[in-house]
mmCIF file of C-alpha atoms and ligand atoms in Angstrom:
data_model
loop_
_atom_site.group_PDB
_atom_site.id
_atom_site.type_symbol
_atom_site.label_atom_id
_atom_site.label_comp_id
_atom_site.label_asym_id
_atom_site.label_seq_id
_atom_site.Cartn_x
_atom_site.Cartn_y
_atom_site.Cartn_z
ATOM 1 C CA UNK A 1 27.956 -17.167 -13.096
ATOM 2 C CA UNK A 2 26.260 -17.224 -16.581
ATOM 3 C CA UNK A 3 27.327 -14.699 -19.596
ATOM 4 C CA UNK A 4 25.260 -15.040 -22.505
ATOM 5 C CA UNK A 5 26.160 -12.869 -25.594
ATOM 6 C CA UNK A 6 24.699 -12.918 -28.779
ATOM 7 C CA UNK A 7 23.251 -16.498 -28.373
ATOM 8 C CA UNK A 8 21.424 -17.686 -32.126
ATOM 9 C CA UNK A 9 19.503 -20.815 -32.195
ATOM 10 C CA UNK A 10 18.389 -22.075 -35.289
ATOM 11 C CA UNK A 11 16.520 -25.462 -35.469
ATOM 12 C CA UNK A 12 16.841 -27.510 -38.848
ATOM 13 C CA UNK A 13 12.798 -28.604 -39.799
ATOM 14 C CA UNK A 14 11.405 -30.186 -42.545
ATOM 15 C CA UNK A 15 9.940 -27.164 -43.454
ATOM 16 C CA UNK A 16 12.693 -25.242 -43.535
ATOM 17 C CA UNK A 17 15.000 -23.374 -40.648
ATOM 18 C CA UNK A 18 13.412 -22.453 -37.475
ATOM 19 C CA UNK A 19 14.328 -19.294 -36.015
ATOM 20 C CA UNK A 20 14.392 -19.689 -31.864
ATOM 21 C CA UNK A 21 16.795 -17.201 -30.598
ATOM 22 C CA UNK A 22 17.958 -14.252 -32.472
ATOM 23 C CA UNK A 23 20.624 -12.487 -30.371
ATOM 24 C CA UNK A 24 20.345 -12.850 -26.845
ATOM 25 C CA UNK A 25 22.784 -11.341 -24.239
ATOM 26 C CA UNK A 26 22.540 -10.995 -20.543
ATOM 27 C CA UNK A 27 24.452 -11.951 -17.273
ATOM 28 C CA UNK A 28 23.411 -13.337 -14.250
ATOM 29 C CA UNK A 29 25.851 -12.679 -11.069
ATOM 30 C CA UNK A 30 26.514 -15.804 -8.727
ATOM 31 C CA UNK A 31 23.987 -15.853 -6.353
ATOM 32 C CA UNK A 32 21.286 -13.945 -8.184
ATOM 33 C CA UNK A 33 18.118 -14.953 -9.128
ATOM 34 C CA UNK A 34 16.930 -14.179 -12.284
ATOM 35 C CA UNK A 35 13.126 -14.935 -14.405
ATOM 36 C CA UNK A 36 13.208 -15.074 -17.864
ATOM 37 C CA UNK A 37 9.985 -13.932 -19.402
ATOM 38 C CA UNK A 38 8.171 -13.753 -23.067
ATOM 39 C CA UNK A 39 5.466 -15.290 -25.247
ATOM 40 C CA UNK A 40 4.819 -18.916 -25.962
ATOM 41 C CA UNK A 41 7.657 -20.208 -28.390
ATOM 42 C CA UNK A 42 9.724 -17.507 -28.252
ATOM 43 C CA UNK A 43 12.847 -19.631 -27.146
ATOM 44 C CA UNK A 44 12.778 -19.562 -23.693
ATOM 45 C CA UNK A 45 13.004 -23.491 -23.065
ATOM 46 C CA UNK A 46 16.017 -23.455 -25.912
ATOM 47 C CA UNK A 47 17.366 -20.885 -23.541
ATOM 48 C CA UNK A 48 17.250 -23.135 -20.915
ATOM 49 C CA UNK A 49 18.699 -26.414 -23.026
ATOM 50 C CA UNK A 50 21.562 -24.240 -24.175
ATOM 51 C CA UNK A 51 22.829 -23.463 -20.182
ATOM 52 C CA UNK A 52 22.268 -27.338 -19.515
ATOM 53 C CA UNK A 53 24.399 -28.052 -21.663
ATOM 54 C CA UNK A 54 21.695 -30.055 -23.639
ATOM 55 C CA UNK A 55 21.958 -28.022 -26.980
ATOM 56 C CA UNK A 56 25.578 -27.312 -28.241
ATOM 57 C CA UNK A 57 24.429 -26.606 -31.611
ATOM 58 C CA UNK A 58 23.966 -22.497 -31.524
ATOM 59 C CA UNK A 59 26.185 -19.678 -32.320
ATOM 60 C CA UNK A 60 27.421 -16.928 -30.093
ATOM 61 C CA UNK A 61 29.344 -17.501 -26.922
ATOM 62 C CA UNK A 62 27.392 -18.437 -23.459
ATOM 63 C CA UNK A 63 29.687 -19.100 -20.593
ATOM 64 C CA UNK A 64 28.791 -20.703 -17.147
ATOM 65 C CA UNK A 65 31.011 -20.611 -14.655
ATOM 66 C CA UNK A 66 33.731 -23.499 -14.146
ATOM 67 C CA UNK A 67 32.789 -27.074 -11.971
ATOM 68 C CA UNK A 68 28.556 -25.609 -11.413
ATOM 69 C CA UNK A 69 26.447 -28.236 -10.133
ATOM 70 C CA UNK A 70 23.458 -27.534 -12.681
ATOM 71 C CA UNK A 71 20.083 -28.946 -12.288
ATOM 72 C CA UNK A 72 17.445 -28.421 -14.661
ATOM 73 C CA UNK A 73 13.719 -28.952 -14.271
ATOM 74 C CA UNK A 74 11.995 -29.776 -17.562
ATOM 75 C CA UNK A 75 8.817 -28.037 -19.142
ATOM 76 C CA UNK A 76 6.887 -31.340 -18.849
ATOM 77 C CA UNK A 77 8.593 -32.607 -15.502
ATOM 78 C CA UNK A 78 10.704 -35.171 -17.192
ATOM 79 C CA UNK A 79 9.625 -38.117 -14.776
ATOM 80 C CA UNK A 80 10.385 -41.909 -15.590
ATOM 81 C CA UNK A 81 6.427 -43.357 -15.450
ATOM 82 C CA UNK A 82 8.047 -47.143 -14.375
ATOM 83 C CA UNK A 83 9.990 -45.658 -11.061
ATOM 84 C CA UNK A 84 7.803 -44.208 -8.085
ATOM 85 C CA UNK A 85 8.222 -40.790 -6.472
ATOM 86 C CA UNK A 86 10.839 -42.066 -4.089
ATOM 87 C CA UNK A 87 12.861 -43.462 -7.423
ATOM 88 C CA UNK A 88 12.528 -40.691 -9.426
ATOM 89 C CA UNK A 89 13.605 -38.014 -7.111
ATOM 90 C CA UNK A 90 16.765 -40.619 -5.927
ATOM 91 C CA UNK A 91 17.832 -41.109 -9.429
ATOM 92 C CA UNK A 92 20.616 -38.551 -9.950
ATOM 93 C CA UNK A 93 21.909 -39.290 -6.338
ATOM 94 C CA UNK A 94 21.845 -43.022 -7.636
ATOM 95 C CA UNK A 95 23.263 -41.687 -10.722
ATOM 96 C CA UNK A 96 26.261 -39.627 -8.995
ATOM 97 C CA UNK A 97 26.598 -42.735 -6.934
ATOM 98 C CA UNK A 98 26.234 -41.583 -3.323
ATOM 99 C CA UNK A 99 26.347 -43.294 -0.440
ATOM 100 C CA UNK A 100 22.945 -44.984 0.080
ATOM 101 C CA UNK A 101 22.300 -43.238 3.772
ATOM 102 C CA UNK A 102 23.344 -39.860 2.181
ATOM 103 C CA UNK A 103 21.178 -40.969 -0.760
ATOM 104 C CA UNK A 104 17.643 -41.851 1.903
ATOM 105 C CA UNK A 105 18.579 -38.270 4.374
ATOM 106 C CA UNK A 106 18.178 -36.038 1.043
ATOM 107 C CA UNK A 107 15.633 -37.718 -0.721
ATOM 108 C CA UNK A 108 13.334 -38.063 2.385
ATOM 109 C CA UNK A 109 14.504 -34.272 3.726
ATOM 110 C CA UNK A 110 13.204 -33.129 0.033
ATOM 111 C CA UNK A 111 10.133 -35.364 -0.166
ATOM 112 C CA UNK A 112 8.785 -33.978 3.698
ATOM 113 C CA UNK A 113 9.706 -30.539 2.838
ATOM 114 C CA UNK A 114 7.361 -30.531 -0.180
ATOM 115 C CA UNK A 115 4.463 -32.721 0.773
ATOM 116 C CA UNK A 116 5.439 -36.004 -1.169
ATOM 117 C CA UNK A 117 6.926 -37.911 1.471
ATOM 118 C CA UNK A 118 2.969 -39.496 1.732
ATOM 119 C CA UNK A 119 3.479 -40.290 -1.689
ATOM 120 C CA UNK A 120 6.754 -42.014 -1.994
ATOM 121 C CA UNK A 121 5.660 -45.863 -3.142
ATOM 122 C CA UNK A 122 2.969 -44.182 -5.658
ATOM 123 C CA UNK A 123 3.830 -43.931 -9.536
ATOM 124 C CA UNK A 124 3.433 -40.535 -11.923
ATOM 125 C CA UNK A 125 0.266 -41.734 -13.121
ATOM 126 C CA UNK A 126 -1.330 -41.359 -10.205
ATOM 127 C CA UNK A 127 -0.220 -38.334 -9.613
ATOM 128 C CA UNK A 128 -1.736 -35.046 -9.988
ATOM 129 C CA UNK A 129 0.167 -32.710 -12.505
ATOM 130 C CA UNK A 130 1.014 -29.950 -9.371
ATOM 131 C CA UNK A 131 2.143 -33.016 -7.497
ATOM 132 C CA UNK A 132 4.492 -34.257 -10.714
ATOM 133 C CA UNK A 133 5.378 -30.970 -10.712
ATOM 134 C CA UNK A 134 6.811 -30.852 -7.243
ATOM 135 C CA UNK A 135 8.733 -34.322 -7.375
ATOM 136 C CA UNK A 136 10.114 -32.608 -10.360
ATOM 137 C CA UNK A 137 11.551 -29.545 -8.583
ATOM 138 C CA UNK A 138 12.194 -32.399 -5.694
ATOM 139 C CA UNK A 139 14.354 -34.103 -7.906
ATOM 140 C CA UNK A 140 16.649 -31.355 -8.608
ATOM 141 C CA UNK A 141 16.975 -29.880 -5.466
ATOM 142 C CA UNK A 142 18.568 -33.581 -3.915
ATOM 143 C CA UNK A 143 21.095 -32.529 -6.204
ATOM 144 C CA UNK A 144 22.222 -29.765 -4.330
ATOM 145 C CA UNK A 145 22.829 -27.599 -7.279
ATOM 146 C CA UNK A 146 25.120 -24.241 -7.350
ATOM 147 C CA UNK A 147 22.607 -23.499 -10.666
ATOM 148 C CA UNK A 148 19.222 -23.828 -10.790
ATOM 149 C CA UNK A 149 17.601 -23.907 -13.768
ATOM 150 C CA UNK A 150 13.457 -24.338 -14.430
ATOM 151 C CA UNK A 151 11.159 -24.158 -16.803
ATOM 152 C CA UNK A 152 8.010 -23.052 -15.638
ATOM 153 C CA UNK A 153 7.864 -25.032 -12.769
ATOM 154 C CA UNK A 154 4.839 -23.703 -11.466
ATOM 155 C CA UNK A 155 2.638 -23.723 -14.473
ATOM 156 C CA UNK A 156 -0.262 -26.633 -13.537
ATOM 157 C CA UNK A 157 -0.524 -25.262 -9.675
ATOM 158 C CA UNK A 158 -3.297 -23.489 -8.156
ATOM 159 C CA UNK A 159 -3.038 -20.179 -7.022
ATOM 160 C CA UNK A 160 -2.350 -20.631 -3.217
ATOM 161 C CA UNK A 161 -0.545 -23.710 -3.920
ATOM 162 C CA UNK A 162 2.038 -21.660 -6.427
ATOM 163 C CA UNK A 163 2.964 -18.823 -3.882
ATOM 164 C CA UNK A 164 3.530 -20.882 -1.178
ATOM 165 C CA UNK A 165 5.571 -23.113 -3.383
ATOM 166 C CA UNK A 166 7.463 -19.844 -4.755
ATOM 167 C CA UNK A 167 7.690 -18.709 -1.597
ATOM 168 C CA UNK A 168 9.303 -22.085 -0.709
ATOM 169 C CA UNK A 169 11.724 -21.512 -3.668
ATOM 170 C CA UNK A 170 12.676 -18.032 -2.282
ATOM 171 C CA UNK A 171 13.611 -19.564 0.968
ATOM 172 C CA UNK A 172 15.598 -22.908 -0.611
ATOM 173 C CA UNK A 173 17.441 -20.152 -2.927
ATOM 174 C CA UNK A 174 18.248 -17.866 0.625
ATOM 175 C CA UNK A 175 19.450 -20.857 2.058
ATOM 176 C CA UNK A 176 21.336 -22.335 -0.308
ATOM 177 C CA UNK A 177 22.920 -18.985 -2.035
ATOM 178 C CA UNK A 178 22.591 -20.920 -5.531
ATOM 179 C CA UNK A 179 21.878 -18.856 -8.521
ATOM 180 C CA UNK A 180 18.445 -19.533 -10.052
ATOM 181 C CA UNK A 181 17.245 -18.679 -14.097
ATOM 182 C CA UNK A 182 13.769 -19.403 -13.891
ATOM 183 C CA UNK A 183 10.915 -19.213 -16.877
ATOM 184 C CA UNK A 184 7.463 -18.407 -16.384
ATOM 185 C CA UNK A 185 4.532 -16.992 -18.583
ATOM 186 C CA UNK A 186 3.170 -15.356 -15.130
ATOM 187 C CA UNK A 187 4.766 -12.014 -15.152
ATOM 188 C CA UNK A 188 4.043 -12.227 -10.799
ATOM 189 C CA UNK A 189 5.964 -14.691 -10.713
ATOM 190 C CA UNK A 190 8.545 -13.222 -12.925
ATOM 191 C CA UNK A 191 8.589 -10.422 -10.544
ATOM 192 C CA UNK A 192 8.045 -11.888 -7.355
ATOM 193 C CA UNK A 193 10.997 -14.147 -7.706
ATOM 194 C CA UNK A 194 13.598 -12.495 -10.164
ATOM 195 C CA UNK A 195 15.610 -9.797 -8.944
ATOM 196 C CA UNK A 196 16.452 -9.555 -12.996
ATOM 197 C CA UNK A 197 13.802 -10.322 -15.037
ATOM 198 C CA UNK A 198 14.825 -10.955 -18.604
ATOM 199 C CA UNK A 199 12.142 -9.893 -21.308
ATOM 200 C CA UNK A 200 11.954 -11.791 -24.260
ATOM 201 C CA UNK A 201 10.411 -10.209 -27.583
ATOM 202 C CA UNK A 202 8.002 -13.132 -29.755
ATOM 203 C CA UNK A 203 9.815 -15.666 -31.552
ATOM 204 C CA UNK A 204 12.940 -15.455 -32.883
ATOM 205 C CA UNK A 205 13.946 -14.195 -29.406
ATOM 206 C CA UNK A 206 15.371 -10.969 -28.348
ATOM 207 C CA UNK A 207 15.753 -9.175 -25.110
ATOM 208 C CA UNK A 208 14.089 -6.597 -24.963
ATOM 209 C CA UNK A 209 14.480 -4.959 -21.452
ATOM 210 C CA UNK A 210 15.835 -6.077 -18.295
ATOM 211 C CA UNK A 211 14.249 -5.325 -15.538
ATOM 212 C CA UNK A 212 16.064 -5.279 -11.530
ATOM 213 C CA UNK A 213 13.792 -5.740 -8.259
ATOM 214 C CA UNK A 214 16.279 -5.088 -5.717
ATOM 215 C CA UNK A 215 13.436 -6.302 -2.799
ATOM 216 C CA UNK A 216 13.188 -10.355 -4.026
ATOM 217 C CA UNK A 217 13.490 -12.293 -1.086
ATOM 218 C CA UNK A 218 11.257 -10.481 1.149
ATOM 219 C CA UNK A 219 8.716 -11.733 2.036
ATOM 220 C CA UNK A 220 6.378 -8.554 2.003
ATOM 221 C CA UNK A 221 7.330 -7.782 -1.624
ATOM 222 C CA UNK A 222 4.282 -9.084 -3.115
ATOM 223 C CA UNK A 223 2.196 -6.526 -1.055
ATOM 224 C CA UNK A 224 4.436 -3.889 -1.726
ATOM 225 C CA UNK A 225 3.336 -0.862 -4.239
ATOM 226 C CA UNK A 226 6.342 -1.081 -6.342
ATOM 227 C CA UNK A 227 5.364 -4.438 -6.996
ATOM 228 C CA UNK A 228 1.956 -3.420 -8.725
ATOM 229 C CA UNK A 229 4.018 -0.787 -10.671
ATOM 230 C CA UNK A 230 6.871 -3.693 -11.840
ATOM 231 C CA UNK A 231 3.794 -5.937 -13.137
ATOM 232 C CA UNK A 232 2.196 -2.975 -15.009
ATOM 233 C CA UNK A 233 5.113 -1.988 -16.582
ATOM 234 C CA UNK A 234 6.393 -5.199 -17.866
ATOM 235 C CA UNK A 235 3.170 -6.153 -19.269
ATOM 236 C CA UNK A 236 2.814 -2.799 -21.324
ATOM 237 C CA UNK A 237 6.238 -3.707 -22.317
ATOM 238 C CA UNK A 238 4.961 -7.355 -23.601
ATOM 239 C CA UNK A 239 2.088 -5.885 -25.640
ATOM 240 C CA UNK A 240 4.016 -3.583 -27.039
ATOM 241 C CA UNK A 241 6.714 -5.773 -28.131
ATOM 242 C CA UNK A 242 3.417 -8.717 -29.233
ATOM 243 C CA UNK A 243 2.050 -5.197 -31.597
ATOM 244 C CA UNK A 244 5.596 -3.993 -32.742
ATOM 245 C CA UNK A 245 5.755 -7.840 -34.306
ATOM 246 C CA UNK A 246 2.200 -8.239 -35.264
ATOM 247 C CA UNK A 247 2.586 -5.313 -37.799
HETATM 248 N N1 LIG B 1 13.266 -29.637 -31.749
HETATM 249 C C1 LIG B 1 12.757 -28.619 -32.445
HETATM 250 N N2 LIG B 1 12.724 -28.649 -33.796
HETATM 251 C C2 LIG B 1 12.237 -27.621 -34.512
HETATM 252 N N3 LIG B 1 11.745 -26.502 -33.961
HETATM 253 C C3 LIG B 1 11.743 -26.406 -32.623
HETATM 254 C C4 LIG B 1 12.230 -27.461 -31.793
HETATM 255 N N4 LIG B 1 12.114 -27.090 -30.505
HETATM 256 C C5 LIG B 1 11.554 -25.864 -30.537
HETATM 257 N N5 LIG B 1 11.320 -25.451 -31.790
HETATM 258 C C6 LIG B 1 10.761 -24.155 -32.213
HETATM 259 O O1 LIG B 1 11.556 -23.124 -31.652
HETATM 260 C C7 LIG B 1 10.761 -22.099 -31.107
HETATM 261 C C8 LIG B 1 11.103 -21.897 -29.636
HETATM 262 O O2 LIG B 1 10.720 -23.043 -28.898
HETATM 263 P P1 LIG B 1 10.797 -23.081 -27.297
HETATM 264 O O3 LIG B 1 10.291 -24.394 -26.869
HETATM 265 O O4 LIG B 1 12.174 -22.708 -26.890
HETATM 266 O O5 LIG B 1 9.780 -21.906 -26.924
HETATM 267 P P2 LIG B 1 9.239 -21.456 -25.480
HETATM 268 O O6 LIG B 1 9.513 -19.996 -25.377
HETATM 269 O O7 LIG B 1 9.786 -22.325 -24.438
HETATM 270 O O8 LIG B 1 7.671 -21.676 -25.640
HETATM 271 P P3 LIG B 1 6.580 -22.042 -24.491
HETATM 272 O O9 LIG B 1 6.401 -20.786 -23.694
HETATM 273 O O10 LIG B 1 5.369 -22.375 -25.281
HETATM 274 O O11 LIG B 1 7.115 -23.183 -23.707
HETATM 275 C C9 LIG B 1 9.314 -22.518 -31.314
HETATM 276 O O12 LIG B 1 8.802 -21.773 -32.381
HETATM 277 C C10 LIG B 1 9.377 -23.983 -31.653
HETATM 278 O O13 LIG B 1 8.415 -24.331 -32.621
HETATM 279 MG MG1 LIG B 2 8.950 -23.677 -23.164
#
């Protein structure tokens, strides 16, 4: 679905050229779901911008596959503060010009499947951050994408709310068979939900391991030992990449 290789991203400043990326490769099968994970700033939102489509200006080749549906759920949720929840989770449908019924069935489906549908006439504003957070990942999933891309989607929710939202994610993605890259600083969640988990060294981003959990999408993974032994070993891997930069 997604081959990456060699992917350099170098932003143009004021100050001078900003290394993001510095040689990325990795695949991601059709399907799969994969977490990308790695310190603040290390790239992983120009990651994301690059499979969107939004940022053409990089070197290296990154291929996704032919006529993908791709949604993309932004950092900092990306909502329009002058349309209400109902309006900003109809506007790509409105966008892609669908017919209005087909437009109302999704919209409310998406809405009543993550709590919002109560919601629907208020405005961002008054909206808690986990709640813009989940007309955000609303929003995309109208779309019906093939590709799913987020950006930690999950960050401002609390604890219980997060799992059974990722555990909502892991049943959307069963469903649907789409392929998911997702970013996260939890390295749980990078586990819990990516059957490849994608290590990112500090900024300019490398890879530096990739990790498989062949059990993501069952349900009992979190409670499984295995899954205490993933998290340990992918945060020694983090330190030790933070120290090998640090000096
Ligand atoms: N538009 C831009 N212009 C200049 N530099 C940028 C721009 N966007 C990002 N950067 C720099 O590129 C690097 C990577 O940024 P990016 O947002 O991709 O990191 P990140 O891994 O998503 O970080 P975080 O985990 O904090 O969200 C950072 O050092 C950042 O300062
Ligand atoms: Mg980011």
């Amino acid at each position: 679905m997604i081959l990456i290789e060699n992917l350099k991203v170098t932003y143009r400043t004021a100050a001078g050229p900003v290394e993001a990326l510095a040689g990325v490769s990795f695949a991601v099968e059709r399907g799969e779901s994969c977490a990308v994970i790695g310190p603040s700033g290390c790239g992983k939102s120009t990651l994301l911008y690059v499979l969107a489509g939004l940022k053409q200006d990089f070197e290296g080749k990154v291929e996704v596959a032919g006529r993908t549906q791709i949604a993309l759920i932004l950092q900092h949720f990306g909502l329009l503060p002058w349309k209400n929840v109902w309006e900003n989770v109809a506007l790509g449908l409105k966008v892609r010009r669908l017919p209005p019924q087909e437009v109302e069935r999704r919209v409310s489906f998406w809405l009543k499947n993550l709590g919002l549908y109560e919601l629907r006439y208020l405005y961002p504003a008054q909206l808690s951050g986990g709640q813009c957070q989940r007309v955000a990942i609303a929003r995309a999933l109208v779309l019906q994408p093939d590709l799913l891309l987020m950006d930690e989607p999950f960050s401002s929710l609390d604890a219980l709310t997060r799992e059974a939202l990722q555990e909502t994610l892991l049943e959307i993605w069963q469903e649907t068979r789409c392929t998911i890259v997702l970013v996260t600083h939890s390295i749980e969640e990078a586990v819990f939900l990516g059957q490849k988990v994608v290590l990112l060294s500090p900024r300019p981003g490398r890879v530096v391991a990739v990790y498989t959990h062949p059990l993501v999408g069952d349900k009992s993974w979190r409670h499984h030992p295995d899954f205490h032994l993933a998290c340990t070993r992918i945060r020694q891997e983090l330190s030790r990449a933070g120290e090998a930069k640090t000096g």
